[in-house]
Amino acid sequence: MRFLLTRFAVAVGQLAVVLLAAFGLTALLPGDAAAVIGGERASAEELAVLRDQLGLDRPLPQRFGDWLGALFSGDLGRSLVTGVPVSTELAQRFASTAILTGLAMAVLFPLAAAVGVTSGLREGSRTDRLLSAVTVGLHAIPEFVLGLLVVAAFSVYTGLFPATTVGADGIGLLAQPAVLVLPVTVLLGAQLGDLARQVRIGVAAHSGSPSARHLRLLGLDERTVLLRHVLPNALAPLIQQSARTIEGLFSGALVVETLFSVRGLGTGFIEAVQNRDFPAVQGYVLVFAILIITVNLLGDLLAHRFTPQRERAAC
Amino acid sequence: MLRILLPAIPLVLAVFGPLLPLNAAPEADPLLGPENGHPLGTDALGRDVLALVFSGGTSVAGMTLAALLLAYLLGVPLGLFAASRRRRGTDEAVLRVLDILLAFPGLLVLMVLAAAGHREPATLIVAAAVLQLPAVTRIVRAAALAPGCRTAVEAMYLQGMPWWRIQFGYVARSALGPVATDAGTRLGIVLYLLASANFLGLGLPGSAPDWAVVIERNATALFSQPLAVLVPAALLAMLCVGANLTVDRYLARLR
């Protein structure tokens, strides 16, 4: 119970930091936010209008309160570049990112389990060492490097898959599965290693454990021992790793979407940062941060549920 | 042999490359193929790709090293402090505050900094270091708990030895093993973060002779001048994979 309370308190603290940071982005800009947003060519009247729009003449705490109030009623302001409400833009771009990361997850978990079990049951063998070298290598290469190498190999030199997703958008991506192959592969490459390694460690530890040996002596076949007894024990530590993995997929989406010109949350975020489109940046920061805080909170709570006894190091 | 060559080639280029008298200024026509007096051709800005290969590793390697050093410079004292408090409340408070930091992926933080107009290398290094702080502090704290409880420490405390001498002279030395191990894995994490940030345009300016920035500038020319992208990409891949495999092998030997 105490764990639950502190963990929730940390999540609330994280949310507070995010809200303050997102608000501080416009409030604490060096100089005047209106001057930064308006650019060098803005006239004095235009700046005055901007200041009024942004409410820069009011005291800071009041501005924070107003901003929070608008936020809770779903009003994230309008993009400075397109004039479209930020919430509309977020909703439009959500589908592409959800398809990319969702598909990557759907392939990732079974693949990591297969790789982890294969190498965990043959710990120290040639297969084990080869698989671990490959997954460590894929994990180490930053997505943008891996992506370009993959595009060069499968698109430029062999023409097997398209190098960009231009022309397909949101749900339309699903209508052209070929465009998704390379982006999803790159997302997988970076995340497979950590997850497979956790499965491998768990399987290796539990398949040699006294209880597993006892079950084999009782005459249970290897399949039952593996699926019913070894895997469930090996999977508990995996929950927290899965939270990290999902977080990694979101970060990876920033890079992969840029590389393959996907119109998703990642590219939208980067465009907003490059254009210094502050209301949009705030929106993207909030969406990404809340997703990540939630995933981590769920991961920790589930992990705690499945491994209730924790050791505490103290004098 | 491969394990040595993989990280060694990009590292040698990063350390000694800038010493060579090669000109990476934009002087030639953009996107020339090889054999025009440029062995690897030129990039989208008209810079000699070979010169970029020799000068582009220094920034990423240097920034990674600086960020790592700073992370341990801050994290080691903080971890020792948390572990040495007799009251668990202080310890817990330090850890919880850092937990809040732990929530945010590096790229997200660097995006916010870039949006606020902070793209200088120094900001990037400090941010990358602070992002490692929760993990470094946790590991130092965990490693320092057991040696901090030994009777030797009690004796030093009773003799009136100052706090910092006990901690840095005795406890820190016993905690060195796990910290060194952590530094190895963290090298890969920081390298990955800084290279990705430079690629996304969150760090160095677009004209910088940095492998990741060069890749970004020339990514659209992958079909016409692949060398300008693939050579720096291969070098970055070798550096990252090499560093990780070397650390992995070292750790396996420790176990």
mmCIF file with all atom_site columns, N, CA, C and O in Angstrom, chain A residues 285-302:
data_model
loop_
_atom_site.group_PDB
_atom_site.id
_atom_site.type_symbol
_atom_site.label_atom_id
_atom_site.label_alt_id
_atom_site.label_comp_id
_atom_site.label_asym_id
_atom_site.label_entity_id
_atom_site.label_seq_id
_atom_site.pdbx_PDB_ins_code
_atom_site.Cartn_x
_atom_site.Cartn_y
_atom_site.Cartn_z
_atom_site.occupancy
_atom_site.B_iso_or_equiv
_atom_site.pdbx_formal_charge
_atom_site.auth_seq_id
_atom_site.auth_comp_id
_atom_site.auth_asym_id
_atom_site.auth_atom_id
_atom_site.pdbx_PDB_model_num
ATOM 1  N N  . VAL A 1 285 ? 4.399 18.079 -26.304 1.00 0.00 ? 285 VAL A N  1
ATOM 2  C CA . VAL A 1 285 ? 5.086 17.733 -25.051 1.00 0.00 ? 285 VAL A CA 1
ATOM 3  C C  . VAL A 1 285 ? 4.102 17.040 -24.109 1.00 0.00 ? 285 VAL A C  1
ATOM 4  O O  . VAL A 1 285 ? 4.398 15.985 -23.536 1.00 0.00 ? 285 VAL A O  1
ATOM 5  N N  . LEU A 1 286 ? 2.906 17.621 -23.976 1.00 0.00 ? 286 LEU A N  1
ATOM 6  C CA . LEU A 1 286 ? 1.922 17.048 -23.048 1.00 0.00 ? 286 LEU A CA 1
ATOM 7  C C  . LEU A 1 286 ? 1.523 15.645 -23.481 1.00 0.00 ? 286 LEU A C  1
ATOM 8  O O  . LEU A 1 286 ? 1.477 14.730 -22.662 1.00 0.00 ? 286 LEU A O  1
ATOM 9  N N  . VAL A 1 287 ? 1.247 15.459 -24.782 1.00 0.00 ? 287 VAL A N  1
ATOM 10 C CA . VAL A 1 287 ? 0.812 14.139 -25.248 1.00 0.00 ? 287 VAL A CA 1
ATOM 11 C C  . VAL A 1 287 ? 1.900 13.100 -24.992 1.00 0.00 ? 287 VAL A C  1
ATOM 12 O O  . VAL A 1 287 ? 1.648 12.045 -24.389 1.00 0.00 ? 287 VAL A O  1
ATOM 13 N N  . PHE A 1 288 ? 3.138 13.400 -25.426 1.00 0.00 ? 288 PHE A N  1
ATOM 14 C CA . PHE A 1 288 ? 4.217 12.420 -25.250 1.00 0.00 ? 288 PHE A CA 1
ATOM 15 C C  . PHE A 1 288 ? 4.474 12.153 -23.771 1.00 0.00 ? 288 PHE A C  1
ATOM 16 O O  . PHE A 1 288 ? 4.605 11.011 -23.348 1.00 0.00 ? 288 PHE A O  1
ATOM 17 N N  . ALA A 1 289 ? 4.540 13.215 -22.968 1.00 0.00 ? 289 ALA A N  1
ATOM 18 C CA . ALA A 1 289 ? 4.875 13.047 -21.558 1.00 0.00 ? 289 ALA A CA 1
ATOM 19 C C  . ALA A 1 289 ? 3.786 12.256 -20.827 1.00 0.00 ? 289 ALA A C  1
ATOM 20 O O  . ALA A 1 289 ? 4.085 11.361 -20.036 1.00 0.00 ? 289 ALA A O  1
ATOM 21 N N  . ILE A 1 290 ? 2.514 12.555 -21.108 1.00 0.00 ? 290 ILE A N  1
ATOM 22 C CA . ILE A 1 290 ? 1.443 11.857 -20.398 1.00 0.00 ? 290 ILE A CA 1
ATOM 23 C C  . ILE A 1 290 ? 1.424 10.381 -20.797 1.00 0.00 ? 290 ILE A C  1
ATOM 24 O O  . ILE A 1 290 ? 1.258 9.496  -19.944 1.00 0.00 ? 290 ILE A O  1
ATOM 25 N N  . LEU A 1 291 ? 1.635 10.096 -22.092 1.00 0.00 ? 291 LEU A N  1
ATOM 26 C CA . LEU A 1 291 ? 1.714 8.703  -22.529 1.00 0.00 ? 291 LEU A CA 1
ATOM 27 C C  . LEU A 1 291 ? 2.813 7.970  -21.755 1.00 0.00 ? 291 LEU A C  1
ATOM 28 O O  . LEU A 1 291 ? 2.601 6.866  -21.240 1.00 0.00 ? 291 LEU A O  1
ATOM 29 N N  . ILE A 1 292 ? 3.976 8.607  -21.662 1.00 0.00 ? 292 ILE A N  1
ATOM 30 C CA . ILE A 1 292 ? 5.118 7.933  -21.056 1.00 0.00 ? 292 ILE A CA 1
ATOM 31 C C  . ILE A 1 292 ? 4.929 7.777  -19.553 1.00 0.00 ? 292 ILE A C  1
ATOM 32 O O  . ILE A 1 292 ? 5.234 6.719  -18.985 1.00 0.00 ? 292 ILE A O  1
ATOM 33 N N  . ILE A 1 293 ? 4.398 8.814  -18.899 1.00 0.00 ? 293 ILE A N  1
ATOM 34 C CA . ILE A 1 293 ? 4.153 8.717  -17.455 1.00 0.00 ? 293 ILE A CA 1
ATOM 35 C C  . ILE A 1 293 ? 3.168 7.583  -17.174 1.00 0.00 ? 293 ILE A C  1
ATOM 36 O O  . ILE A 1 293 ? 3.361 6.775  -16.263 1.00 0.00 ? 293 ILE A O  1
ATOM 37 N N  . THR A 1 294 ? 2.108 7.485  -17.980 1.00 0.00 ? 294 THR A N  1
ATOM 38 C CA . THR A 1 294 ? 1.102 6.449  -17.773 1.00 0.00 ? 294 THR A CA 1
ATOM 39 C C  . THR A 1 294 ? 1.689 5.059  -17.971 1.00 0.00 ? 294 THR A C  1
ATOM 40 O O  . THR A 1 294 ? 1.471 4.148  -17.154 1.00 0.00 ? 294 THR A O  1
ATOM 41 N N  . VAL A 1 295 ? 2.445 4.890  -19.054 1.00 0.00 ? 295 VAL A N  1
ATOM 42 C CA . VAL A 1 295 ? 3.023 3.580  -19.339 1.00 0.00 ? 295 VAL A CA 1
ATOM 43 C C  . VAL A 1 295 ? 3.948 3.144  -18.206 1.00 0.00 ? 295 VAL A C  1
ATOM 44 O O  . VAL A 1 295 ? 3.899 2.003  -17.741 1.00 0.00 ? 295 VAL A O  1
ATOM 45 N N  . ASN A 1 296 ? 4.799 4.086  -17.730 1.00 0.00 ? 296 ASN A N  1
ATOM 46 C CA . ASN A 1 296 ? 5.721 3.742  -16.645 1.00 0.00 ? 296 ASN A CA 1
ATOM 47 C C  . ASN A 1 296 ? 4.989 3.424  -15.354 1.00 0.00 ? 296 ASN A C  1
ATOM 48 O O  . ASN A 1 296 ? 5.363 2.498  -14.628 1.00 0.00 ? 296 ASN A O  1
ATOM 49 N N  . LEU A 1 297 ? 3.936 4.188  -15.069 1.00 0.00 ? 297 LEU A N  1
ATOM 50 C CA . LEU A 1 297 ? 3.150 3.943  -13.850 1.00 0.00 ? 297 LEU A CA 1
ATOM 51 C C  . LEU A 1 297 ? 2.521 2.557  -13.911 1.00 0.00 ? 297 LEU A C  1
ATOM 52 O O  . LEU A 1 297 ? 2.647 1.761  -12.968 1.00 0.00 ? 297 LEU A O  1
ATOM 53 N N  . LEU A 1 298 ? 1.886 2.235  -15.050 1.00 0.00 ? 298 LEU A N  1
ATOM 54 C CA . LEU A 1 298 ? 1.268 0.918  -15.210 1.00 0.00 ? 298 LEU A CA 1
ATOM 55 C C  . LEU A 1 298 ? 2.313 -0.186 -15.071 1.00 0.00 ? 298 LEU A C  1
ATOM 56 O O  . LEU A 1 298 ? 2.075 -1.194 -14.398 1.00 0.00 ? 298 LEU A O  1
ATOM 57 N N  . GLY A 1 299 ? 3.475 0.027  -15.712 1.00 0.00 ? 299 GLY A N  1
ATOM 58 C CA . GLY A 1 299 ? 4.535 -0.974 -15.648 1.00 0.00 ? 299 GLY A CA 1
ATOM 59 C C  . GLY A 1 299 ? 4.961 -1.253 -14.221 1.00 0.00 ? 299 GLY A C  1
ATOM 60 O O  . GLY A 1 299 ? 5.049 -2.403 -13.803 1.00 0.00 ? 299 GLY A O  1
ATOM 61 N N  . ASP A 1 300 ? 5.197 -0.186 -13.457 1.00 0.00 ? 300 ASP A N  1
ATOM 62 C CA . ASP A 1 300 ? 5.638 -0.353 -12.070 1.00 0.00 ? 300 ASP A CA 1
ATOM 63 C C  . ASP A 1 300 ? 4.567 -1.015 -11.216 1.00 0.00 ? 300 ASP A C  1
ATOM 64 O O  . ASP A 1 300 ? 4.862 -1.884 -10.391 1.00 0.00 ? 300 ASP A O  1
ATOM 65 N N  . LEU A 1 301 ? 3.306 -0.605 -11.414 1.00 0.00 ? 301 LEU A N  1
ATOM 66 C CA . LEU A 1 301 ? 2.231 -1.176 -10.603 1.00 0.00 ? 301 LEU A CA 1
ATOM 67 C C  . LEU A 1 301 ? 2.054 -2.659 -10.906 1.00 0.00 ? 301 LEU A C  1
ATOM 68 O O  . LEU A 1 301 ? 1.937 -3.485 -9.998  1.00 0.00 ? 301 LEU A O  1
ATOM 69 N N  . LEU A 1 302 ? 2.059 -3.020 -12.203 1.00 0.00 ? 302 LEU A N  1
ATOM 70 C CA . LEU A 1 302 ? 1.899 -4.427 -12.576 1.00 0.00 ? 302 LEU A CA 1
ATOM 71 C C  . LEU A 1 302 ? 3.081 -5.254 -12.067 1.00 0.00 ? 302 LEU A C  1
ATOM 72 O O  . LEU A 1 302 ? 2.895 -6.351 -11.539 1.00 0.00 ? 302 LEU A O  1
#
